[in-house]
Short mmCIF file of C-alpha atoms in Angstrom, two decimals:
data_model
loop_
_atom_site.label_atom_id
_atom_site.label_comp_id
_atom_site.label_asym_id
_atom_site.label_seq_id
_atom_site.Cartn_x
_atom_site.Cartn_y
_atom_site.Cartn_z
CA UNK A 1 10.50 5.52 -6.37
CA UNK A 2 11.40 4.28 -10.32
CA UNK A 3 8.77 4.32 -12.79
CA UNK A 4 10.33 1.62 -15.21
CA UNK A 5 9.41 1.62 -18.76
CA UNK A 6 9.12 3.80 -21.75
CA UNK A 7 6.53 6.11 -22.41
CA UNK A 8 5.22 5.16 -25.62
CA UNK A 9 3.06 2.72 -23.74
CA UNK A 10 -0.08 4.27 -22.37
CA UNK A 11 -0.18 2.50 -19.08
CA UNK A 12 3.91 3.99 -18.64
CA UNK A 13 2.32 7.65 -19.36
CA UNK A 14 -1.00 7.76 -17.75
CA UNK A 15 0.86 6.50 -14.70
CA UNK A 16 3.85 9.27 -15.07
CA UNK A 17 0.94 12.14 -15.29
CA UNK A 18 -0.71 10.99 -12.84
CA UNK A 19 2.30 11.20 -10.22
CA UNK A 20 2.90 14.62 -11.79
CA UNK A 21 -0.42 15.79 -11.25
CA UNK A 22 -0.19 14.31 -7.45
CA UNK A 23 3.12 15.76 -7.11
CA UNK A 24 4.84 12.64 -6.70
CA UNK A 25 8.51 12.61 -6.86
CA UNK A 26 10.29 9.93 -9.20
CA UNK A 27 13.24 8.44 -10.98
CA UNK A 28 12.01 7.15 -14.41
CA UNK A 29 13.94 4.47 -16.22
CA UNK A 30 13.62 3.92 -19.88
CA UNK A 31 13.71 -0.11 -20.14
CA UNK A 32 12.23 -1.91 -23.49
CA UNK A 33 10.48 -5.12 -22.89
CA UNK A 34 11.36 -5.92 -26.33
CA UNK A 35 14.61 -4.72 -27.34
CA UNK A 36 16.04 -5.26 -23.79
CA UNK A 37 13.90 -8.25 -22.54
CA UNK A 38 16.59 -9.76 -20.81
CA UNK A 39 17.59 -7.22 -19.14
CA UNK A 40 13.75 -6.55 -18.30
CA UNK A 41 13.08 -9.82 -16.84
CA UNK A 42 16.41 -10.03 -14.90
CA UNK A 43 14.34 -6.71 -13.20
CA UNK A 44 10.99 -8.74 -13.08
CA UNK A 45 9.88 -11.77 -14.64
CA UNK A 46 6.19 -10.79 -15.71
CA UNK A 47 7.89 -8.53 -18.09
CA UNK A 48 5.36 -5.43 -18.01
CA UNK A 49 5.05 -2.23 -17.84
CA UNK A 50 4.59 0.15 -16.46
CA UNK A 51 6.67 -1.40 -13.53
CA UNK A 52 7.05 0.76 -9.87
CA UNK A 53 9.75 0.07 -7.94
CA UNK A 54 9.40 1.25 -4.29
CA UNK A 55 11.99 2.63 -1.86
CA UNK A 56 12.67 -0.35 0.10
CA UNK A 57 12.59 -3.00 -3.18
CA UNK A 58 9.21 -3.89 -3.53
CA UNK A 59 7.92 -4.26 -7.14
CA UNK A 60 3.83 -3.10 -8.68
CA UNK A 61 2.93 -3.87 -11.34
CA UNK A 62 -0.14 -3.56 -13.33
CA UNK A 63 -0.94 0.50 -13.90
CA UNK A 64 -4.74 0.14 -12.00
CA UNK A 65 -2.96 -1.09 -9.36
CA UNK A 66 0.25 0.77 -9.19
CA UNK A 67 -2.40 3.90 -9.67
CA UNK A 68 -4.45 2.67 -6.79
CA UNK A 69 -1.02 3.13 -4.65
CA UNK A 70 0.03 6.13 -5.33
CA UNK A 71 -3.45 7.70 -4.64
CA UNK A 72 -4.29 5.69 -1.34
CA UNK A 73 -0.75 5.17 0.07
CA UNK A 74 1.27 8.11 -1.48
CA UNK A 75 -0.33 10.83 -2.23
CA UNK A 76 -3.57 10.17 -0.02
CA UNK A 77 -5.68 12.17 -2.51
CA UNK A 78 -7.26 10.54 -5.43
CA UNK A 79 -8.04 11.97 -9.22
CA UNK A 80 -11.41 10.74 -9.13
CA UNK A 81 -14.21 13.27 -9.39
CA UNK A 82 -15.97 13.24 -5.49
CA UNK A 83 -19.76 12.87 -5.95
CA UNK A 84 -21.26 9.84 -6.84
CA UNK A 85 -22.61 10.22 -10.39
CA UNK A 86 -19.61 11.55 -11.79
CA UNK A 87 -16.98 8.82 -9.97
CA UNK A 88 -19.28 6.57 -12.19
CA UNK A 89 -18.95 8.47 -15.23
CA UNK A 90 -15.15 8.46 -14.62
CA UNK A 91 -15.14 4.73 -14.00
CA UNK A 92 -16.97 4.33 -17.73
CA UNK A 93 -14.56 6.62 -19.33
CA UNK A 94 -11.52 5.29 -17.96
CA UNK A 95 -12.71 1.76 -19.20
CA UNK A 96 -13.37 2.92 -22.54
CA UNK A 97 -10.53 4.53 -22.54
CA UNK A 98 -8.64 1.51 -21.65
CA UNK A 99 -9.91 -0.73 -23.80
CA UNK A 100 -8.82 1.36 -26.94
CA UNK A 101 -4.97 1.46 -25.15
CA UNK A 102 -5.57 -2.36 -25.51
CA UNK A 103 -6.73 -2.78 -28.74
CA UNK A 104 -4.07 -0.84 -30.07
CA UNK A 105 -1.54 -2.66 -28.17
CA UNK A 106 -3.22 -6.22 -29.67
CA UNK A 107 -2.77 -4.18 -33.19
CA UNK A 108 0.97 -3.55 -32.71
CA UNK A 109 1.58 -7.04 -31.60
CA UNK A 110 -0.29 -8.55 -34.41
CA UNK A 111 1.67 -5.97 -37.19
CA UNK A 112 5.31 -5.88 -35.34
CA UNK A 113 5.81 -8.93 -33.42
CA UNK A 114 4.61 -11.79 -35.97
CA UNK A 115 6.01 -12.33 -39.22
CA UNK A 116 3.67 -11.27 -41.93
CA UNK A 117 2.38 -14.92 -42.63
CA UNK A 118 1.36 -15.27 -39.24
CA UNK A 119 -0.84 -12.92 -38.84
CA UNK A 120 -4.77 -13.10 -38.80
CA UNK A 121 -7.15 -10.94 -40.60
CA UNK A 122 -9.51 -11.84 -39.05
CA UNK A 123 -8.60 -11.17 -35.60
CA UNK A 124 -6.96 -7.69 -36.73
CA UNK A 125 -10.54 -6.87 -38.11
CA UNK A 126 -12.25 -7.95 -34.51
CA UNK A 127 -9.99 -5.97 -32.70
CA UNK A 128 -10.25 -2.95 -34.82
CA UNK A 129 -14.20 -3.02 -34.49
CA UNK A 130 -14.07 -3.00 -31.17
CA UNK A 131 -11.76 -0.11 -31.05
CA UNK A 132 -13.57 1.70 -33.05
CA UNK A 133 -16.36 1.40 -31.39
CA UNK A 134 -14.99 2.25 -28.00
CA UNK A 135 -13.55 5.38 -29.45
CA UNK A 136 -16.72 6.38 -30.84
CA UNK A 137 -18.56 6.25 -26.84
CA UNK A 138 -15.31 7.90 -25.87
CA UNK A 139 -16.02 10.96 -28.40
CA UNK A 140 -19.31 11.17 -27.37
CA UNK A 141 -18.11 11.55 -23.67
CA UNK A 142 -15.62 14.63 -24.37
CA UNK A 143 -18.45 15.67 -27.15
CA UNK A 144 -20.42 17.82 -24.09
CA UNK A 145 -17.27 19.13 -22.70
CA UNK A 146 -16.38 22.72 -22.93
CA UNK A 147 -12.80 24.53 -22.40
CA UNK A 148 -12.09 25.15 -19.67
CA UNK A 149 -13.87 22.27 -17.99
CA UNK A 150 -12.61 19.05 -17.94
CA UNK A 151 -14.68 15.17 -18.24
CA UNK A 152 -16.26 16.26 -14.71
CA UNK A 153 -15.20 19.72 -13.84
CA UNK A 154 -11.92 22.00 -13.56
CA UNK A 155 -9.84 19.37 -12.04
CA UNK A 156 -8.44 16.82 -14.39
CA UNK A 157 -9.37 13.16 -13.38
CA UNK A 158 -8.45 9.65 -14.57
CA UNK A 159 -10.56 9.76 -16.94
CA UNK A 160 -9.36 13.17 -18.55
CA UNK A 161 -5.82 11.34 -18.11
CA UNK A 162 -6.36 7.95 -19.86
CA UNK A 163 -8.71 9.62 -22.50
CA UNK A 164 -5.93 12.16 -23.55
CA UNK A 165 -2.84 9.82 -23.37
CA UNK A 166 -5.13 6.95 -25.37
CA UNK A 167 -5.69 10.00 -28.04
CA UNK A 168 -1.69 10.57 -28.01
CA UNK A 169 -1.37 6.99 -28.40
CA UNK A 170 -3.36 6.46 -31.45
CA UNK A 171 -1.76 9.38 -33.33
CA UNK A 172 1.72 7.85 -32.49
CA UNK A 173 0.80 4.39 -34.28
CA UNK A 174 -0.03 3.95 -37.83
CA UNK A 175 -1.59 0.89 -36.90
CA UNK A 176 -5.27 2.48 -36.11
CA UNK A 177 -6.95 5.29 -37.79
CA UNK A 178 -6.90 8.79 -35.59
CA UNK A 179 -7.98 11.29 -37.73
CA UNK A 180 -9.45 14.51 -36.24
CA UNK A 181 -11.99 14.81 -38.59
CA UNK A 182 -13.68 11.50 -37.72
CA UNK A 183 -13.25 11.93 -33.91
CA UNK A 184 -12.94 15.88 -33.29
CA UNK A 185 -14.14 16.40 -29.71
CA UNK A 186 -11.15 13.48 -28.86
CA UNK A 187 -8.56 15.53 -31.29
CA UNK A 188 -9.55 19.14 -29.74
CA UNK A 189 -9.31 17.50 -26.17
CA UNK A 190 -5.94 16.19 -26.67
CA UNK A 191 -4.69 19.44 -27.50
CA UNK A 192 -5.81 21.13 -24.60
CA UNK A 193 -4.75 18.11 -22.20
CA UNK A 194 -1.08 17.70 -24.11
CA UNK A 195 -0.33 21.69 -23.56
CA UNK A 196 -0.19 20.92 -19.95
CA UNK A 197 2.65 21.15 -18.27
CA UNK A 198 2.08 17.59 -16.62
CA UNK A 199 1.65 15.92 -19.82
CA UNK A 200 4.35 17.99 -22.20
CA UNK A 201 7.03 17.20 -18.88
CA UNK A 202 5.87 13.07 -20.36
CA UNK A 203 6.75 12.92 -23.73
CA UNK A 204 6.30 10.07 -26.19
CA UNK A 205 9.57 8.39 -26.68
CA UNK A 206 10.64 4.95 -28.63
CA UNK B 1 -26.93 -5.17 -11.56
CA UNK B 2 -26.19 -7.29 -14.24
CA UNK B 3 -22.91 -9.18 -14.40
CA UNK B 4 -22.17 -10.08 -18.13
CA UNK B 5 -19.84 -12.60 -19.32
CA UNK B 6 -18.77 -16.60 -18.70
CA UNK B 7 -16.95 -17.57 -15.31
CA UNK B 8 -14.23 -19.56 -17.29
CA UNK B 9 -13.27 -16.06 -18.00
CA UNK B 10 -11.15 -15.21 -14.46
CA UNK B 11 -11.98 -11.44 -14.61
CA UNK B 12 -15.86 -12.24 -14.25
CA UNK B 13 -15.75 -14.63 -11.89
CA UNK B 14 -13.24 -12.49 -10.00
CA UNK B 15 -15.80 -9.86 -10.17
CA UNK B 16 -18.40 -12.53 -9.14
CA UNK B 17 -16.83 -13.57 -6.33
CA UNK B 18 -16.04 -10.05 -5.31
CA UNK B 19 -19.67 -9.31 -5.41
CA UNK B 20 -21.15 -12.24 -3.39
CA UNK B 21 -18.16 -11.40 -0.56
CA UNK B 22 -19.13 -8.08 -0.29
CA UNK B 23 -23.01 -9.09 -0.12
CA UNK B 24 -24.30 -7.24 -3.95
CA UNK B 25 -27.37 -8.82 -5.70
CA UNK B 26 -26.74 -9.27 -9.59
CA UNK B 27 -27.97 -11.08 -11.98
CA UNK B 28 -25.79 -13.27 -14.11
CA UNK B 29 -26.05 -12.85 -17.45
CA UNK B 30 -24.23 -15.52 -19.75
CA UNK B 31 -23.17 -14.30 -22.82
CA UNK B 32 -20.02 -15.11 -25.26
CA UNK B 33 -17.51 -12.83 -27.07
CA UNK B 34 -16.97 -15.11 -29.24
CA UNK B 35 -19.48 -17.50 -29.99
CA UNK B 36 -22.11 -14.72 -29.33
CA UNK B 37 -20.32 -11.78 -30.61
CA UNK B 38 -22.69 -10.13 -32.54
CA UNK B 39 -25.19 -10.01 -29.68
CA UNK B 40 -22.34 -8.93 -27.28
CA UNK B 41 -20.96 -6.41 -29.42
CA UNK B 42 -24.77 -4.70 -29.46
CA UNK B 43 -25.17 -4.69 -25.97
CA UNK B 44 -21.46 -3.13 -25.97
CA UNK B 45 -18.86 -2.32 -28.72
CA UNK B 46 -15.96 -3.33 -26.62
CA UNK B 47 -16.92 -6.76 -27.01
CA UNK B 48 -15.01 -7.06 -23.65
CA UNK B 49 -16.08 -9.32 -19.73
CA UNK B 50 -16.82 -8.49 -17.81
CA UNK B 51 -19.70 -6.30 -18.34
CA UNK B 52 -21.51 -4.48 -15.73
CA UNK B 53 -24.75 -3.12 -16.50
CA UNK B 54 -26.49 -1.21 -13.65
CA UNK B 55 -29.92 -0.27 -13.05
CA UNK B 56 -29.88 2.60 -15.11
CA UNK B 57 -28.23 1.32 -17.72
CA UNK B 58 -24.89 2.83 -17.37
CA UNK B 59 -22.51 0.25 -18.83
CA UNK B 60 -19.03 -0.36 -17.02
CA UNK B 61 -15.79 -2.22 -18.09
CA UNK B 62 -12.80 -3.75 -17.12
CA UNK B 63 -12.76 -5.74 -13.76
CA UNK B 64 -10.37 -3.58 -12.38
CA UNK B 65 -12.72 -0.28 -12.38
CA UNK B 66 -16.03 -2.42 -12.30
CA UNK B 67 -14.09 -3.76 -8.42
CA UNK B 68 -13.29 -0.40 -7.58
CA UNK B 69 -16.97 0.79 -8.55
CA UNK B 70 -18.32 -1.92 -6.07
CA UNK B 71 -16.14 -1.43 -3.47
CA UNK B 72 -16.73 2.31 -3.01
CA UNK B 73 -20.03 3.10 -4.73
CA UNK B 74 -22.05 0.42 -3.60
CA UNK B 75 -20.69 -1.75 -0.52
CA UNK B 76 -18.57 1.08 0.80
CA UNK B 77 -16.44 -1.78 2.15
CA UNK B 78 -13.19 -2.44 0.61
CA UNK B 79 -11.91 -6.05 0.09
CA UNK B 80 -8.05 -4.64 0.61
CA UNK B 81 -6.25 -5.05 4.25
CA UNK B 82 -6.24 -1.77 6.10
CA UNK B 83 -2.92 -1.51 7.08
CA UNK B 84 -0.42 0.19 4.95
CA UNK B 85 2.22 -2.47 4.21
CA UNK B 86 -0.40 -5.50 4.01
CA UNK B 87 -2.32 -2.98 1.84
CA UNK B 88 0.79 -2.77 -0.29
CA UNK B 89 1.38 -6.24 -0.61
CA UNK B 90 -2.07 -7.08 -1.74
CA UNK B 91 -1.23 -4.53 -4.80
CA UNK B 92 2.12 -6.48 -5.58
CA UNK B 93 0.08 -9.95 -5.62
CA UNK B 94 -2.84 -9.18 -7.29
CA UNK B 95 -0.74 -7.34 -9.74
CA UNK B 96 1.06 -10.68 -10.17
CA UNK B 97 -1.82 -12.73 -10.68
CA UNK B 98 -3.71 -10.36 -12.90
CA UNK B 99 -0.36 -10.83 -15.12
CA UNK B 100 -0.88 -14.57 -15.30
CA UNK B 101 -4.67 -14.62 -16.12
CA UNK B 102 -3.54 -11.97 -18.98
CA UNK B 103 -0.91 -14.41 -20.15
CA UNK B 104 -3.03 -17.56 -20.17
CA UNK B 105 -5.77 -15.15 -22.27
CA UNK B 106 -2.82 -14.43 -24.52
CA UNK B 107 -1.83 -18.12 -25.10
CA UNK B 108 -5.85 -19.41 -25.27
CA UNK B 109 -6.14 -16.30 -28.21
CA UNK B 110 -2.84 -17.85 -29.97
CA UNK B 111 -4.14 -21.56 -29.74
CA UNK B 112 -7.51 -20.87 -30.86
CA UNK B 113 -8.56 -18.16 -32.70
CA UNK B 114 -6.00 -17.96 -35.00
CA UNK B 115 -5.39 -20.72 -37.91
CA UNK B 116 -2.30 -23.19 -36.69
CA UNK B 117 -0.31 -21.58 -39.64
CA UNK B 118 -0.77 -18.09 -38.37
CA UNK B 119 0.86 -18.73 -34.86
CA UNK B 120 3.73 -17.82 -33.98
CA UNK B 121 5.79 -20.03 -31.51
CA UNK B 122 8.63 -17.26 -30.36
CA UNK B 123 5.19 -15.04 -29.09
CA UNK B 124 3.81 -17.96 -27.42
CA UNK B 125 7.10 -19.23 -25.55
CA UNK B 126 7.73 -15.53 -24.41
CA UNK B 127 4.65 -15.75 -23.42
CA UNK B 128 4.56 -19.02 -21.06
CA UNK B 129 7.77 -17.71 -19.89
CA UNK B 130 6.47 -14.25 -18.38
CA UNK B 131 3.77 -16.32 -17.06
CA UNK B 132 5.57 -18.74 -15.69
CA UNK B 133 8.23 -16.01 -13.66
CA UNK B 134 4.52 -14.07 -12.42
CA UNK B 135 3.36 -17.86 -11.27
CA UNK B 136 6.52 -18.64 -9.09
CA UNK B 137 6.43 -15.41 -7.62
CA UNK B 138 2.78 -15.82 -6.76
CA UNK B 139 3.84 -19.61 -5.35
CA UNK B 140 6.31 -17.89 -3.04
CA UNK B 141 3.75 -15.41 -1.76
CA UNK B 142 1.62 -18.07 -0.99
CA UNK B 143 4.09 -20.60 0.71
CA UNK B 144 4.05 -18.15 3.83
CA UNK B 145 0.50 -18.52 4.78
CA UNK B 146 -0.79 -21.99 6.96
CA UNK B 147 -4.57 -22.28 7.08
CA UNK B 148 -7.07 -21.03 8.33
CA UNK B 149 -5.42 -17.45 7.75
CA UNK B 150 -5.28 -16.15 4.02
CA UNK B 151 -2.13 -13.92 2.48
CA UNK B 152 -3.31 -10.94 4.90
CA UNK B 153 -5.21 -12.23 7.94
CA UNK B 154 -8.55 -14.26 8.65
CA UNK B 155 -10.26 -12.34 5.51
CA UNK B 156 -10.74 -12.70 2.16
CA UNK B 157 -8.81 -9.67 0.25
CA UNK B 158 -8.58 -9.05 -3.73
CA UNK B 159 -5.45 -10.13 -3.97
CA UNK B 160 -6.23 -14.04 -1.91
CA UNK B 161 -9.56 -13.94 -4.73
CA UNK B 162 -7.36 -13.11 -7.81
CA UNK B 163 -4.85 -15.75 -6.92
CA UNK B 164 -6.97 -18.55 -6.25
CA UNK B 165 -9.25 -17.44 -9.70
CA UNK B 166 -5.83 -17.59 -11.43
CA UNK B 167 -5.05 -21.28 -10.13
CA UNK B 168 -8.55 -22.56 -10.95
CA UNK B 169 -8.37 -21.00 -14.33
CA UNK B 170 -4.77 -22.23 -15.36
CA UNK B 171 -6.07 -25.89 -14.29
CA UNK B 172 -9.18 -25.25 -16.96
CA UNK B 173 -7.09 -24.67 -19.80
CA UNK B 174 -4.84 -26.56 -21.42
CA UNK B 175 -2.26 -24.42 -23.05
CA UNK B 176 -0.40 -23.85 -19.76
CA UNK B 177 1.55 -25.86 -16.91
CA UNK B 178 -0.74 -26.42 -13.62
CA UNK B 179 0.92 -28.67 -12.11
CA UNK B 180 0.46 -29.06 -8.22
CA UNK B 181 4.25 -30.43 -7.66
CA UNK B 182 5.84 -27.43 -9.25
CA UNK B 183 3.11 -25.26 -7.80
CA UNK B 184 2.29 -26.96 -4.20
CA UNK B 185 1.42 -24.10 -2.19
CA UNK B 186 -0.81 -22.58 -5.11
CA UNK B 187 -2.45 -25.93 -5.16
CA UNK B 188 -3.44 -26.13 -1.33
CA UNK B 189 -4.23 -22.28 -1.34
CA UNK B 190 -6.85 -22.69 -4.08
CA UNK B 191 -8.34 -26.09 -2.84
CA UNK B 192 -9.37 -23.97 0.66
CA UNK B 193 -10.48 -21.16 -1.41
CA UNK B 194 -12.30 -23.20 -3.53
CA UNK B 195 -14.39 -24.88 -0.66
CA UNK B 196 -15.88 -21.04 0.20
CA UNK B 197 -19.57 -20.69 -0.61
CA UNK B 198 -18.67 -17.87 -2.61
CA UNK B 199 -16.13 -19.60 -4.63
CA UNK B 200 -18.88 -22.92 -5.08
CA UNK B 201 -21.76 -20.23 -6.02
CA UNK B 202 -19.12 -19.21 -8.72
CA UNK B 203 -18.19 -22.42 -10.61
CA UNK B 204 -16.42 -21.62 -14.19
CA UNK B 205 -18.05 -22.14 -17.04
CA UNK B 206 -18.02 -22.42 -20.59
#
C-alpha cells in the first residue's frame, strides 16, 4: 500500500498515524500537488491528498474515506471509542477538528496561491472566525482531559488523532494564530500526543 | 434530529437523502451561511452544512461523520455493499464524487464571494481541471451499470447517492460544464436516481 502525499497536510498525517497506530504496513511517497502537479495528476486527476494506492492499483481518495478502509477492510478494528456516548463525542471532535484543518488550508490558499491583489479580506476574516471559533469548542473538549487519559479513555481515538495533528498544523503555519497561552489545554495535549512514537515516526515535512 | 442547512448545498442533501433511505425522522431546518450568517454562526461557530443537531443538543459536523453517526448510532444499517471489493469500490467513487462537489464549492466561492478583481483565473482553471479528471472518472464508473441495478447491486449505496447529488448539483450551478453529451452515462444515472421518492422528497434549494 502507498500513502501519496506530504505530510504537512493534515489529512496526509492523520491518515499516516492512524495506519501506525493500526499497525498497518506502508510505502509513503512524498508527491506535491503544487510544485509537482503534473506529475500528481499524471498519478490521479482529482489532484488530492492524501491519496492510497492499493496493492492491486486501485486509487482512495478523500482521508474519511481512505480512513474508513483501513479500519473496516484492513485492519478490521476501528479507533473509535466503543460505547455509544463517547463514539458521539468522537464524531463532534473529529468535526471540529476538521473544520479548523480546513480553514487553515482556505488561509494558505488565500495567502500563497493568489497574488496579493487578489485576495479578499473579507473572506480571510470569515474564515478566520470560524476557525477560531472551532478551536475554541475544540479547547474546551481536551479542557476536562487529564494525562494519562486520552479524549475518551487510555486508547487514543480519531478524535485524539485529528485534534493533535490540527494543533501541529496550526503551529507549522503563520497564517493562523496558535499560541499556547490562548488555547493551553490544545498546546499541553499536543505535546503529550507528538511524544508518541506513532506521531514523532510522522513528521512535518515541506 | 435537526438537519441544518440548504439542499443546493450537495453535502445536506446527501445527508438528507441518506436519512430518508435509511428511514430517520428530522426536521429540516433552512438556514444560510451566507445570507444568514450571523444567525448560523450562533447556533454554531463553524458556520459550516450540514449541521446536525440532535435531541440533546449535541451539535455534529461534516457530512462525512454526521453519515457515519447515522449509519451506526441510529439505523445500525449501513448504506455501503457488504462485500469486500464492492465495499471498496464504493470508497473509490464516493471519494471521487465528494472531490467534484468540493471543486464546484471552490469555483461557486471564487465566482461569488469574492470581488471580480480579486479572482484569480490560474486557481479557478486548476480548479475545473481537477474537477473535470474526478468527473470522467466518475462517468466511467457509471457507464458499467444498465438499469434497474445501481453501481453495486439492486440498492441504493453512499457512493450511487453522492454521485447522483454531484450530477444534480453541477447542473444547478453555472460555473461548471454539465453537459449530458460529454457526460451521458452520468446523465441517465442521475435522471433514475432522481425519480426515487427519496431523491423527489429532497429537491435542492436555494
Amino acid at each position: 500500500m502507498q500513502l501519496v502525499g506530504y505530510l504537512d497536510s493534515p489529512y496526509v498525517r492523520r491518515t499516516a498515524i492512524t495506519m501506525r497506530l493500526l499497525g498497518i504496513d506502508y510505502q509513503h511517497r512524498e508527491l506535491s500537488i503544487f510544485r509537482q502537479y503534473d506529475e500528481f495528476r499524471a498519478l490521479h486527476p482529482s489532484v488530492k491528498v492524501p491519496l492510497l494506492i492499493l496493492d492491486d492499483g486501485t486509487k482512495l481518495i478523500d482521508s474519511n474515506l481512505i480512513i474508513d478502509y483501513l479500519q473496516t477492510q484492513v485492519a478490521r478494528r476501528s479507533l473509535m471509542p466503543p460505547g455509544a456516548p463517547e463514539y458521539r463525542e468522537a464524531l463532534r471532535v473529529t468535526g471540529l477538528a476538521l473544520v479548523g484543518m480546513e480553514k487553515v488550508v482556505q488561509l494558505i490558499y488565500e495567502a500563497q496561491h493568489r497574488p496579493e491583489q487578489c485576495r479578499h479580506e473579507p473572506w480571510k476574516q470569515r474564515i478566520i472566525q470560524q476557525f477560531e471559533g472551532s478551536v475554541d469548542l475544540l479547547e474546551q473538549a481536551v479542557a476536562a482531559v487529564e494525562a494519562p487519559s486520552w479524549l475518551h479513555g487510555p486508547g487514543l481515538c480519531q478524535s485524539d488523532i485529528a485534534t493533535a495533528v490540527l494543533w501541529r498544523f496550526m503551529q507549522h503555519n503563520s497564517q493562523v494564530d496558535a499560541d499556547a497561552g490562548r488555547w493551553p489545554a490544545l498546546a499541553a495535549f499536543s505535546h503529550r500526543a507528538e511524544a508518541l512514537p506513532e506521531f514523532m515516526a510522522c513528521p512535518l515535512s515541506g
